[in-house]
């Protein structure tokens, strides 16, 4: 393994030519600790990979300055945020332009249509000079082609050069054929009449198709910007400035980009927290809904972490900046959502395969349609019929609906998920969550608060306070949540601290150490029995009683004697019962897993309405339990919060890391729930079900649309029912098809989970 | 069948065969990445109705920088998707957009436009 490198992007100023770029690159590459540097002249950006120990953004900047250029100050910000402005501006421009092109086409088509229909009134027709009318129509159609439809032809040609064909190819060939035929009929009508054909023109078809397709594109573009609305609002949460308290006590508002690690930032009531940090003074309630979906403000005091983009409610506080730019929680959420939106859902595979060969296949079908009509239709009408059906096939085929079916739904739902504090790693996770029929919950920290408290301390015939001191000394060295509860309890009792030596944690059992020369053991019953220590009948009875109350019992032995019991209870979260009921209502079996003994497990399970549970599961066996359920043919979602859940989260078909989940758990999880309660699991599963349902509808629609539309346009119904599809109707259907798919995906925006 | 029917049939079938060959079987433009002095594999790609080059060969395990220059305004190409690397990027028109990735596995990975119409592939060796 190479040592971990960091990547830094610098905005270089003052580069006037490509050789300047290589000068900067050379200077950066030679700087100590730099592994690689590349400078892009076009974007004026340098991307540097460096070893954090040997180089820093400051030394990199120095290297650039040495080369004679300067670095523009910028936030090491989320790539999405920095790009979004420019892209939004361009998109708005493109939208304006598209609308203008549509209006030109629509306006002209509205004139061309009635003019072309004059032939419906033979009396009128007799007075009109046909060739002259055709020339007039030609003049009106030209701007539609050359201005409104220009992009189709350019794009089709560019695509053709690349041996690729897209939607534009179909439209260009279709309208192009109709136009060229009409042009011939206008310019050399004698050629047609001499062969017994009417020199018919299709200018109305050409113009209307272009107008309708452009209408579809306008609607599509408008809908598409809405698919990423959630993402944009996430990026928009970022604070613009921070009130930094300088060492001399002066308060200065600085742009967020210039905030450094270790800066002290002041936050007043009603203000946004600028970036991530830890409170150094003051306390307040902070609204973290934008990150976690949790609606109630969270109490914060000195030492508690705060997150950028959250809203300070009641008090003022100062915090020390611990993370800036791309490392902040907000940026990571944005990054995660962005990644998820770029991922591919397995369900899309077929659509992908089809769209790869779609357009050329349609072109071939259109050509064959032309040939068949020409060969089979009566001689006097065969050319117009062949042409009309050829154009209709090309125009009705809509690869866009296939292409848009999955990604738009994924975009809307991942954004929506983030709004609810449900972070979806990728499209595959969403698809897995949809299939889940069993949810395995790790009891501690998910069903319960995961913050156990000592409720009983029983030391019959012993010096209680003294014993508590010994136990607390040992537990202070442990990182186990139960140990923390014991320490909290001891602190609350005002025990003074002693020193423990030779601390040893026994995984899944407890811990041991020497305090004041005495061997102290604390842990579950197995720890004591492994050490060959028996319980007195009195302690056994008391233990049974505590266990009966669904408390976890910690057994204490000093100098080889079992001397005391601690009853520890972990309270069930208020929301757990309701959430579990909702999961069951969704038809999902909820199974609980815990390291606790069977009594405790049964008690908690009964309390929350779970019928199946695994008790006394060692951390190392958690993944095994997941496997066991999977072996029963279940699709298992594992919900957990801790490091020792990581293997189980990874083993499960879909892992959900809950609450302030550790980074390791988040790595292993397909879905991360920002809020610490089980409602997030319900939200995730409901969201996935709605999303996949939407995708299936979209794909079904797209496949059915194309597989019905193309044969009908080819004239398959004509021999039986005499039905032919006008190319103009085909254009309307095509324009509507991709808009329908998009609109269906956008319905997910109304997803609301209580 | 009269003469014109025979002509239309032959020309039509010939055209259909050409379309199949041209889009599915003809040889494509391949480009190998150029490693810069700093060890990064760089490839410039022009986006205009397709990706040129559209087959890009890179080596495994070395960082890759793809510079996409979008030389058109056509909305078809405004998005770039590389699902295997979880990348979705908007490509601004007439601008270069950098995409950086680290290919860790050998294989062929397609990249497409937002609708899957324009295609290219990254061949990792």
PDB file of N, CA, C and O in Angstrom, chain A residues 36-38 40 43 47 83 86-87 90-91 97 151 155 158-160 162-164 168 217 220 339 341-342 344 352 356 367 374-375 382 399 403 407, chain B residues 1-2 4-5 8-9 12 22-23 26 28 38 40 48-49 51-52 65 73-75 83-84 86 88-90 92-93 95-96 98 100 115 117 119:
ATOM      1  N   UNK A  36       2.260  13.902  -7.440  1.00  0.00           N
ATOM      2  CA  UNK A  36       1.965  14.219  -8.829  1.00  0.00           C
ATOM      3  C   UNK A  36       1.235  15.546  -8.875  1.00  0.00           C
ATOM      4  O   UNK A  36       0.543  15.915  -7.926  1.00  0.00           O
ATOM      5  N   UNK A  37       1.443  16.245  -9.964  1.00  0.00           N
ATOM      6  CA  UNK A  37       0.755  17.520 -10.131  1.00  0.00           C
ATOM      7  C   UNK A  37       0.349  17.630 -11.577  1.00  0.00           C
ATOM      8  O   UNK A  37       1.087  17.222 -12.467  1.00  0.00           O
ATOM      9  N   UNK A  38      -0.862  18.091 -11.808  1.00  0.00           N
ATOM     10  CA  UNK A  38      -1.190  18.372 -13.192  1.00  0.00           C
ATOM     11  C   UNK A  38      -1.906  19.709 -13.254  1.00  0.00           C
ATOM     12  O   UNK A  38      -2.706  20.053 -12.385  1.00  0.00           O
ATOM     13  N   UNK A  40      -4.074  22.293 -15.621  1.00  0.00           N
ATOM     14  CA  UNK A  40      -4.879  22.407 -16.829  1.00  0.00           C
ATOM     15  C   UNK A  40      -4.988  23.860 -17.220  1.00  0.00           C
ATOM     16  O   UNK A  40      -5.517  24.676 -16.460  1.00  0.00           O
ATOM     17  N   UNK A  43      -8.754  25.228 -17.750  1.00  0.00           N
ATOM     18  CA  UNK A  43      -9.593  25.501 -16.583  1.00  0.00           C
ATOM     19  C   UNK A  43      -8.857  26.321 -15.534  1.00  0.00           C
ATOM     20  O   UNK A  43      -9.428  26.693 -14.509  1.00  0.00           O
ATOM     21  N   UNK A  47      -4.216  20.281 -10.111  1.00  0.00           N
ATOM     22  CA  UNK A  47      -4.619  19.211  -9.204  1.00  0.00           C
ATOM     23  C   UNK A  47      -3.361  18.529  -8.712  1.00  0.00           C
ATOM     24  O   UNK A  47      -2.552  18.056  -9.507  1.00  0.00           O
ATOM     25  N   UNK A  83     -19.359  24.276  -9.273  1.00  0.00           N
ATOM     26  CA  UNK A  83     -19.745  24.160 -10.672  1.00  0.00           C
ATOM     27  C   UNK A  83     -21.151  24.669 -10.928  1.00  0.00           C
ATOM     28  O   UNK A  83     -21.484  25.086 -12.021  1.00  0.00           O
ATOM     29  N   UNK A  86     -22.189  28.350 -12.735  1.00  0.00           N
ATOM     30  CA  UNK A  86     -21.922  28.495 -14.153  1.00  0.00           C
ATOM     31  C   UNK A  86     -22.872  27.614 -14.965  1.00  0.00           C
ATOM     32  O   UNK A  86     -23.433  28.041 -15.978  1.00  0.00           O
ATOM     33  N   UNK A  87     -23.063  26.414 -14.489  1.00  0.00           N
ATOM     34  CA  UNK A  87     -23.917  25.482 -15.222  1.00  0.00           C
ATOM     35  C   UNK A  87     -25.363  25.954 -15.210  1.00  0.00           C
ATOM     36  O   UNK A  87     -26.052  25.912 -16.229  1.00  0.00           O
ATOM     37  N   UNK A  90     -25.730  28.672 -17.758  1.00  0.00           N
ATOM     38  CA  UNK A  90     -25.766  28.129 -19.120  1.00  0.00           C
ATOM     39  C   UNK A  90     -27.088  27.441 -19.421  1.00  0.00           C
ATOM     40  O   UNK A  90     -27.620  27.548 -20.516  1.00  0.00           O
ATOM     41  N   UNK A  91     -27.587  26.732 -18.417  1.00  0.00           N
ATOM     42  CA  UNK A  91     -28.826  26.005 -18.643  1.00  0.00           C
ATOM     43  C   UNK A  91     -29.986  26.973 -18.849  1.00  0.00           C
ATOM     44  O   UNK A  91     -30.857  26.735 -19.688  1.00  0.00           O
ATOM     45  N   UNK A  97     -33.139  29.923 -25.270  1.00  0.00           N
ATOM     46  CA  UNK A  97     -32.902  29.733 -26.682  1.00  0.00           C
ATOM     47  C   UNK A  97     -33.855  28.682 -27.253  1.00  0.00           C
ATOM     48  O   UNK A  97     -34.434  28.855 -28.318  1.00  0.00           O
ATOM     49  N   UNK A 151     -30.390  22.419 -34.977  1.00  0.00           N
ATOM     50  CA  UNK A 151     -29.622  21.603 -34.046  1.00  0.00           C
ATOM     51  C   UNK A 151     -29.787  20.109 -34.322  1.00  0.00           C
ATOM     52  O   UNK A 151     -28.848  19.330 -34.163  1.00  0.00           O
ATOM     53  N   UNK A 155     -26.550  17.953 -35.005  1.00  0.00           N
ATOM     54  CA  UNK A 155     -26.250  16.889 -34.055  1.00  0.00           C
ATOM     55  C   UNK A 155     -26.257  15.525 -34.729  1.00  0.00           C
ATOM     56  O   UNK A 155     -25.413  14.666 -34.450  1.00  0.00           O
ATOM     57  N   UNK A 158     -23.025  15.280 -36.675  1.00  0.00           N
ATOM     58  CA  UNK A 158     -21.903  15.054 -35.765  1.00  0.00           C
ATOM     59  C   UNK A 158     -21.909  13.626 -35.245  1.00  0.00           C
ATOM     60  O   UNK A 158     -20.872  12.981 -35.118  1.00  0.00           O
ATOM     61  N   UNK A 159     -23.101  13.169 -34.908  1.00  0.00           N
ATOM     62  CA  UNK A 159     -23.224  11.799 -34.421  1.00  0.00           C
ATOM     63  C   UNK A 159     -22.831  10.807 -35.499  1.00  0.00           C
ATOM     64  O   UNK A 159     -22.098   9.855 -35.242  1.00  0.00           O
ATOM     65  N   UNK A 160     -23.275  11.063 -36.715  1.00  0.00           N
ATOM     66  CA  UNK A 160     -22.985  10.156 -37.815  1.00  0.00           C
ATOM     67  C   UNK A 160     -21.481  10.016 -38.016  1.00  0.00           C
ATOM     68  O   UNK A 160     -20.965   8.921 -38.215  1.00  0.00           O
ATOM     69  N   UNK A 162     -19.353  10.169 -35.811  1.00  0.00           N
ATOM     70  CA  UNK A 162     -18.834   9.348 -34.717  1.00  0.00           C
ATOM     71  C   UNK A 162     -19.397   7.938 -34.744  1.00  0.00           C
ATOM     72  O   UNK A 162     -19.293   7.214 -33.776  1.00  0.00           O
ATOM     73  N   UNK A 163     -20.109   7.624 -35.816  1.00  0.00           N
ATOM     74  CA  UNK A 163     -20.760   6.331 -35.911  1.00  0.00           C
ATOM     75  C   UNK A 163     -21.707   6.100 -34.749  1.00  0.00           C
ATOM     76  O   UNK A 163     -21.868   4.999 -34.248  1.00  0.00           O
ATOM     77  N   UNK A 164     -22.269   7.180 -34.277  1.00  0.00           N
ATOM     78  CA  UNK A 164     -23.283   7.002 -33.256  1.00  0.00           C
ATOM     79  C   UNK A 164     -24.551   7.687 -33.754  1.00  0.00           C
ATOM     80  O   UNK A 164     -24.493   8.599 -34.566  1.00  0.00           O
ATOM     81  N   UNK A 168     -31.771  12.744 -32.315  1.00  0.00           N
ATOM     82  CA  UNK A 168     -31.705  13.763 -33.354  1.00  0.00           C
ATOM     83  C   UNK A 168     -31.570  13.144 -34.736  1.00  0.00           C
ATOM     84  O   UNK A 168     -32.056  13.698 -35.725  1.00  0.00           O
ATOM     85  N   UNK A 217     -39.104  19.002 -25.930  1.00  0.00           N
ATOM     86  CA  UNK A 217     -37.804  19.327 -25.333  1.00  0.00           C
ATOM     87  C   UNK A 217     -37.919  20.438 -24.295  1.00  0.00           C
ATOM     88  O   UNK A 217     -37.236  20.407 -23.271  1.00  0.00           O
ATOM     89  N   UNK A 220     -39.405  18.939 -21.287  1.00  0.00           N
ATOM     90  CA  UNK A 220     -38.436  18.020 -20.702  1.00  0.00           C
ATOM     91  C   UNK A 220     -37.370  18.773 -19.911  1.00  0.00           C
ATOM     92  O   UNK A 220     -37.025  18.404 -18.791  1.00  0.00           O
ATOM     93  N   UNK A 339     -22.800  11.180  -5.907  1.00  0.00           N
ATOM     94  CA  UNK A 339     -22.323   9.864  -6.346  1.00  0.00           C
ATOM     95  C   UNK A 339     -23.488   8.931  -6.627  1.00  0.00           C
ATOM     96  O   UNK A 339     -23.482   8.199  -7.614  1.00  0.00           O
ATOM     97  N   UNK A 341     -26.401   9.681  -7.522  1.00  0.00           N
ATOM     98  CA  UNK A 341     -27.110  10.078  -8.733  1.00  0.00           C
ATOM     99  C   UNK A 341     -26.356   9.674  -9.985  1.00  0.00           C
ATOM    100  O   UNK A 341     -26.935   9.570 -11.056  1.00  0.00           O
ATOM    101  N   UNK A 342     -25.069   9.447  -9.841  1.00  0.00           N
ATOM    102  CA  UNK A 342     -24.291   9.018 -10.994  1.00  0.00           C
ATOM    103  C   UNK A 342     -24.196   7.507 -11.121  1.00  0.00           C
ATOM    104  O   UNK A 342     -23.616   7.001 -12.055  1.00  0.00           O
ATOM    105  N   UNK A 344     -25.507   3.438 -11.363  1.00  0.00           N
ATOM    106  CA  UNK A 344     -26.435   2.767 -12.260  1.00  0.00           C
ATOM    107  C   UNK A 344     -27.212   1.696 -11.509  1.00  0.00           C
ATOM    108  O   UNK A 344     -26.638   0.923 -10.764  1.00  0.00           O
ATOM    109  N   UNK A 352     -30.430  -0.132 -20.898  1.00  0.00           N
ATOM    110  CA  UNK A 352     -29.136   0.319 -21.414  1.00  0.00           C
ATOM    111  C   UNK A 352     -28.763  -0.433 -22.669  1.00  0.00           C
ATOM    112  O   UNK A 352     -28.298   0.151 -23.645  1.00  0.00           O
ATOM    113  N   UNK A 356     -28.576   1.203 -26.515  1.00  0.00           N
ATOM    114  CA  UNK A 356     -27.313   1.216 -27.253  1.00  0.00           C
ATOM    115  C   UNK A 356     -27.524   0.874 -28.726  1.00  0.00           C
ATOM    116  O   UNK A 356     -26.788   1.342 -29.586  1.00  0.00           O
ATOM    117  N   UNK A 367     -36.388   1.867 -42.947  1.00  0.00           N
ATOM    118  CA  UNK A 367     -36.026   1.592 -44.351  1.00  0.00           C
ATOM    119  C   UNK A 367     -36.843   0.409 -44.880  1.00  0.00           C
ATOM    120  O   UNK A 367     -37.400   0.444 -45.982  1.00  0.00           O
ATOM    121  N   UNK A 374     -43.544   0.329 -50.570  1.00  0.00           N
ATOM    122  CA  UNK A 374     -43.324   0.630 -51.985  1.00  0.00           C
ATOM    123  C   UNK A 374     -43.613  -0.596 -52.851  1.00  0.00           C
ATOM    124  O   UNK A 374     -44.149  -0.493 -53.936  1.00  0.00           O
ATOM    125  N   UNK A 375     -43.253  -1.762 -52.310  1.00  0.00           N
ATOM    126  CA  UNK A 375     -43.444  -2.991 -53.081  1.00  0.00           C
ATOM    127  C   UNK A 375     -44.884  -3.485 -53.063  1.00  0.00           C
ATOM    128  O   UNK A 375     -45.347  -4.121 -54.002  1.00  0.00           O
ATOM    129  N   UNK A 382     -48.102   4.355 -53.916  1.00  0.00           N
ATOM    130  CA  UNK A 382     -47.044   3.681 -53.142  1.00  0.00           C
ATOM    131  C   UNK A 382     -45.961   4.640 -52.646  1.00  0.00           C
ATOM    132  O   UNK A 382     -45.481   4.507 -51.516  1.00  0.00           O
ATOM    133  N   UNK A 399     -36.148   6.879 -28.003  1.00  0.00           N
ATOM    134  CA  UNK A 399     -35.137   6.297 -27.124  1.00  0.00           C
ATOM    135  C   UNK A 399     -35.043   7.058 -25.801  1.00  0.00           C
ATOM    136  O   UNK A 399     -34.584   6.520 -24.804  1.00  0.00           O
ATOM    137  N   UNK A 403     -34.054   5.997 -21.882  1.00  0.00           N
ATOM    138  CA  UNK A 403     -32.877   6.522 -21.216  1.00  0.00           C
ATOM    139  C   UNK A 403     -33.211   7.289 -19.952  1.00  0.00           C
ATOM    140  O   UNK A 403     -32.446   7.302 -18.997  1.00  0.00           O
ATOM    141  N   UNK A 407     -32.679   6.948 -14.485  1.00  0.00           N
ATOM    142  CA  UNK A 407     -31.886   7.990 -13.826  1.00  0.00           C
ATOM    143  C   UNK A 407     -32.718   9.127 -13.230  1.00  0.00           C
ATOM    144  O   UNK A 407     -32.404   9.608 -12.146  1.00  0.00           O
TER     145      UNK A 407
ATOM    146  N   UNK B   1     -43.531  -7.267 -60.025  1.00  0.00           N
ATOM    147  CA  UNK B   1     -42.625  -6.202 -59.593  1.00  0.00           C
ATOM    148  C   UNK B   1     -42.078  -5.435 -60.783  1.00  0.00           C
ATOM    149  O   UNK B   1     -41.525  -6.030 -61.707  1.00  0.00           O
ATOM    150  N   UNK B   2     -42.244  -4.135 -60.740  1.00  0.00           N
ATOM    151  CA  UNK B   2     -41.672  -3.365 -61.840  1.00  0.00           C
ATOM    152  C   UNK B   2     -40.256  -2.918 -61.514  1.00  0.00           C
ATOM    153  O   UNK B   2     -39.748  -3.172 -60.423  1.00  0.00           O
ATOM    154  N   UNK B   4     -38.893  -0.014 -60.875  1.00  0.00           N
ATOM    155  CA  UNK B   4     -38.633   0.887 -59.761  1.00  0.00           C
ATOM    156  C   UNK B   4     -38.751   0.140 -58.425  1.00  0.00           C
ATOM    157  O   UNK B   4     -38.007   0.421 -57.484  1.00  0.00           O
ATOM    158  N   UNK B   5     -39.657  -0.826 -58.365  1.00  0.00           N
ATOM    159  CA  UNK B   5     -39.767  -1.612 -57.131  1.00  0.00           C
ATOM    160  C   UNK B   5     -38.485  -2.396 -56.866  1.00  0.00           C
ATOM    161  O   UNK B   5     -37.998  -2.476 -55.746  1.00  0.00           O
ATOM    162  N   UNK B   8     -35.890   0.064 -55.676  1.00  0.00           N
ATOM    163  CA  UNK B   8     -36.129   0.491 -54.301  1.00  0.00           C
ATOM    164  C   UNK B   8     -35.769  -0.636 -53.321  1.00  0.00           C
ATOM    165  O   UNK B   8     -35.129  -0.411 -52.297  1.00  0.00           O
ATOM    166  N   UNK B   9     -36.142  -1.873 -53.680  1.00  0.00           N
ATOM    167  CA  UNK B   9     -35.852  -2.993 -52.787  1.00  0.00           C
ATOM    168  C   UNK B   9     -34.354  -3.180 -52.623  1.00  0.00           C
ATOM    169  O   UNK B   9     -33.842  -3.285 -51.491  1.00  0.00           O
ATOM    170  N   UNK B  12     -32.878  -0.160 -50.769  1.00  0.00           N
ATOM    171  CA  UNK B  12     -33.320  -0.179 -49.374  1.00  0.00           C
ATOM    172  C   UNK B  12     -32.576  -1.203 -48.555  1.00  0.00           C
ATOM    173  O   UNK B  12     -32.038  -0.903 -47.482  1.00  0.00           O
ATOM    174  N   UNK B  22     -22.308   0.135 -40.414  1.00  0.00           N
ATOM    175  CA  UNK B  22     -21.692   1.398 -40.026  1.00  0.00           C
ATOM    176  C   UNK B  22     -21.777   1.628 -38.525  1.00  0.00           C
ATOM    177  O   UNK B  22     -20.820   2.058 -37.891  1.00  0.00           O
ATOM    178  N   UNK B  23     -22.933   1.352 -37.944  1.00  0.00           N
ATOM    179  CA  UNK B  23     -23.093   1.683 -36.530  1.00  0.00           C
ATOM    180  C   UNK B  23     -22.645   0.561 -35.592  1.00  0.00           C
ATOM    181  O   UNK B  23     -22.320   0.804 -34.452  1.00  0.00           O
ATOM    182  N   UNK B  26     -18.291  -1.375 -37.790  1.00  0.00           N
ATOM    183  CA  UNK B  26     -17.112  -0.739 -38.352  1.00  0.00           C
ATOM    184  C   UNK B  26     -16.103  -0.402 -37.255  1.00  0.00           C
ATOM    185  O   UNK B  26     -16.457  -0.307 -36.088  1.00  0.00           O
ATOM    186  N   UNK B  28     -13.578   1.499 -34.842  1.00  0.00           N
ATOM    187  CA  UNK B  28     -13.721   2.780 -34.144  1.00  0.00           C
ATOM    188  C   UNK B  28     -12.369   3.387 -33.813  1.00  0.00           C
ATOM    189  O   UNK B  28     -11.356   2.705 -33.791  1.00  0.00           O
ATOM    190  N   UNK B  38       3.975  13.693 -14.297  1.00  0.00           N
ATOM    191  CA  UNK B  38       3.643  13.415 -12.910  1.00  0.00           C
ATOM    192  C   UNK B  38       2.968  12.051 -12.735  1.00  0.00           C
ATOM    193  O   UNK B  38       2.507  11.727 -11.657  1.00  0.00           O
ATOM    194  N   UNK B  40       0.242  10.941 -14.194  1.00  0.00           N
ATOM    195  CA  UNK B  40      -1.203  10.908 -14.373  1.00  0.00           C
ATOM    196  C   UNK B  40      -1.502  10.650 -15.846  1.00  0.00           C
ATOM    197  O   UNK B  40      -0.864  11.236 -16.721  1.00  0.00           O
ATOM    198  N   UNK B  48     -18.880  16.172 -29.290  1.00  0.00           N
ATOM    199  CA  UNK B  48     -19.634  16.845 -30.339  1.00  0.00           C
ATOM    200  C   UNK B  48     -20.396  15.771 -31.078  1.00  0.00           C
ATOM    201  O   UNK B  48     -19.846  15.117 -31.950  1.00  0.00           O
ATOM    202  N   UNK B  49     -21.617  15.554 -30.663  1.00  0.00           N
ATOM    203  CA  UNK B  49     -22.414  14.499 -31.281  1.00  0.00           C
ATOM    204  C   UNK B  49     -21.856  13.125 -31.004  1.00  0.00           C
ATOM    205  O   UNK B  49     -22.236  12.143 -31.626  1.00  0.00           O
ATOM    206  N   UNK B  51     -18.260  11.131 -28.677  1.00  0.00           N
ATOM    207  CA  UNK B  51     -17.004  11.385 -27.982  1.00  0.00           C
ATOM    208  C   UNK B  51     -15.865  11.009 -28.919  1.00  0.00           C
ATOM    209  O   UNK B  51     -15.840   9.917 -29.463  1.00  0.00           O
ATOM    210  N   UNK B  52     -14.954  11.956 -29.135  1.00  0.00           N
ATOM    211  CA  UNK B  52     -13.800  11.563 -29.927  1.00  0.00           C
ATOM    212  C   UNK B  52     -12.540  11.863 -29.140  1.00  0.00           C
ATOM    213  O   UNK B  52     -12.352  13.001 -28.745  1.00  0.00           O
ATOM    214  N   UNK B  65      -6.932  11.337 -15.796  1.00  0.00           N
ATOM    215  CA  UNK B  65      -7.633  12.604 -15.905  1.00  0.00           C
ATOM    216  C   UNK B  65      -8.209  12.728 -17.303  1.00  0.00           C
ATOM    217  O   UNK B  65      -7.469  12.756 -18.282  1.00  0.00           O
ATOM    218  N   UNK B  73     -23.668  22.986 -28.304  1.00  0.00           N
ATOM    219  CA  UNK B  73     -24.666  23.373 -27.318  1.00  0.00           C
ATOM    220  C   UNK B  73     -25.800  22.373 -27.239  1.00  0.00           C
ATOM    221  O   UNK B  73     -26.630  22.441 -26.351  1.00  0.00           O
ATOM    222  N   UNK B  74     -25.816  21.462 -28.193  1.00  0.00           N
ATOM    223  CA  UNK B  74     -26.867  20.453 -28.242  1.00  0.00           C
ATOM    224  C   UNK B  74     -27.055  19.789 -26.875  1.00  0.00           C
ATOM    225  O   UNK B  74     -26.118  19.271 -26.286  1.00  0.00           O
ATOM    226  N   UNK B  75     -28.296  19.804 -26.393  1.00  0.00           N
ATOM    227  CA  UNK B  75     -28.529  19.375 -25.018  1.00  0.00           C
ATOM    228  C   UNK B  75     -28.284  17.890 -24.811  1.00  0.00           C
ATOM    229  O   UNK B  75     -28.152  17.427 -23.699  1.00  0.00           O
ATOM    230  N   UNK B  83     -21.221   5.324 -14.886  1.00  0.00           N
ATOM    231  CA  UNK B  83     -21.859   4.651 -13.753  1.00  0.00           C
ATOM    232  C   UNK B  83     -20.899   3.764 -12.965  1.00  0.00           C
ATOM    233  O   UNK B  83     -21.045   3.636 -11.755  1.00  0.00           O
ATOM    234  N   UNK B  84     -19.919   3.181 -13.640  1.00  0.00           N
ATOM    235  CA  UNK B  84     -19.019   2.286 -12.912  1.00  0.00           C
ATOM    236  C   UNK B  84     -18.148   3.041 -11.923  1.00  0.00           C
ATOM    237  O   UNK B  84     -17.599   2.471 -11.005  1.00  0.00           O
ATOM    238  N   UNK B  86     -19.410   5.895 -10.518  1.00  0.00           N
ATOM    239  CA  UNK B  86     -20.370   6.766  -9.834  1.00  0.00           C
ATOM    240  C   UNK B  86     -20.155   8.232 -10.181  1.00  0.00           C
ATOM    241  O   UNK B  86     -20.107   9.076  -9.293  1.00  0.00           O
ATOM    242  N   UNK B  88     -21.477  11.508 -12.301  1.00  0.00           N
ATOM    243  CA  UNK B  88     -22.451  12.203 -13.140  1.00  0.00           C
ATOM    244  C   UNK B  88     -21.996  13.653 -13.187  1.00  0.00           C
ATOM    245  O   UNK B  88     -21.868  14.300 -12.159  1.00  0.00           O
ATOM    246  N   UNK B  89     -21.697  14.145 -14.356  1.00  0.00           N
ATOM    247  CA  UNK B  89     -21.211  15.511 -14.461  1.00  0.00           C
ATOM    248  C   UNK B  89     -22.022  16.266 -15.502  1.00  0.00           C
ATOM    249  O   UNK B  89     -22.421  15.691 -16.509  1.00  0.00           O
ATOM    250  N   UNK B  90     -22.220  17.518 -15.239  1.00  0.00           N
ATOM    251  CA  UNK B  90     -22.756  18.397 -16.262  1.00  0.00           C
ATOM    252  C   UNK B  90     -21.571  18.933 -17.037  1.00  0.00           C
ATOM    253  O   UNK B  90     -20.597  19.375 -16.431  1.00  0.00           O
ATOM    254  N   UNK B  92     -20.479  21.884 -19.239  1.00  0.00           N
ATOM    255  CA  UNK B  92     -20.884  23.174 -19.805  1.00  0.00           C
ATOM    256  C   UNK B  92     -20.407  23.270 -21.257  1.00  0.00           C
ATOM    257  O   UNK B  92     -19.333  22.766 -21.594  1.00  0.00           O
ATOM    258  N   UNK B  93     -21.200  23.921 -22.102  1.00  0.00           N
ATOM    259  CA  UNK B  93     -20.848  24.033 -23.509  1.00  0.00           C
ATOM    260  C   UNK B  93     -19.602  24.888 -23.690  1.00  0.00           C
ATOM    261  O   UNK B  93     -19.420  25.881 -22.991  1.00  0.00           O
ATOM    262  N   UNK B  95     -16.668  24.449 -22.852  1.00  0.00           N
ATOM    263  CA  UNK B  95     -15.769  24.500 -21.699  1.00  0.00           C
ATOM    264  C   UNK B  95     -15.164  23.116 -21.527  1.00  0.00           C
ATOM    265  O   UNK B  95     -15.720  22.122 -21.999  1.00  0.00           O
ATOM    266  N   UNK B  96     -14.046  23.087 -20.824  1.00  0.00           N
ATOM    267  CA  UNK B  96     -13.432  21.803 -20.525  1.00  0.00           C
ATOM    268  C   UNK B  96     -13.830  21.388 -19.112  1.00  0.00           C
ATOM    269  O   UNK B  96     -13.767  22.184 -18.194  1.00  0.00           O
ATOM    270  N   UNK B  98     -13.056  18.586 -16.206  1.00  0.00           N
ATOM    271  CA  UNK B  98     -12.113  17.538 -15.841  1.00  0.00           C
ATOM    272  C   UNK B  98     -12.827  16.446 -15.053  1.00  0.00           C
ATOM    273  O   UNK B  98     -13.621  16.727 -14.177  1.00  0.00           O
ATOM    274  N   UNK B 100     -11.722  13.103 -12.915  1.00  0.00           N
ATOM    275  CA  UNK B 100     -10.583  12.342 -12.427  1.00  0.00           C
ATOM    276  C   UNK B 100     -11.067  11.044 -11.810  1.00  0.00           C
ATOM    277  O   UNK B 100     -12.074  11.023 -11.115  1.00  0.00           O
ATOM    278  N   UNK B 115     -28.760  10.383 -21.545  1.00  0.00           N
ATOM    279  CA  UNK B 115     -29.822   9.492 -22.002  1.00  0.00           C
ATOM    280  C   UNK B 115     -29.286   8.187 -22.567  1.00  0.00           C
ATOM    281  O   UNK B 115     -30.051   7.372 -23.084  1.00  0.00           O
ATOM    282  N   UNK B 117     -27.399   7.805 -25.179  1.00  0.00           N
ATOM    283  CA  UNK B 117     -27.364   7.771 -26.642  1.00  0.00           C
ATOM    284  C   UNK B 117     -25.939   7.864 -27.167  1.00  0.00           C
ATOM    285  O   UNK B 117     -25.541   7.148 -28.065  1.00  0.00           O
ATOM    286  N   UNK B 119     -22.067   7.236 -26.711  1.00  0.00           N
ATOM    287  CA  UNK B 119     -21.346   6.241 -25.945  1.00  0.00           C
ATOM    288  C   UNK B 119     -19.857   6.265 -26.196  1.00  0.00           C
ATOM    289  O   UNK B 119     -19.411   6.545 -27.306  1.00  0.00           O
TER     290      UNK B 119
END
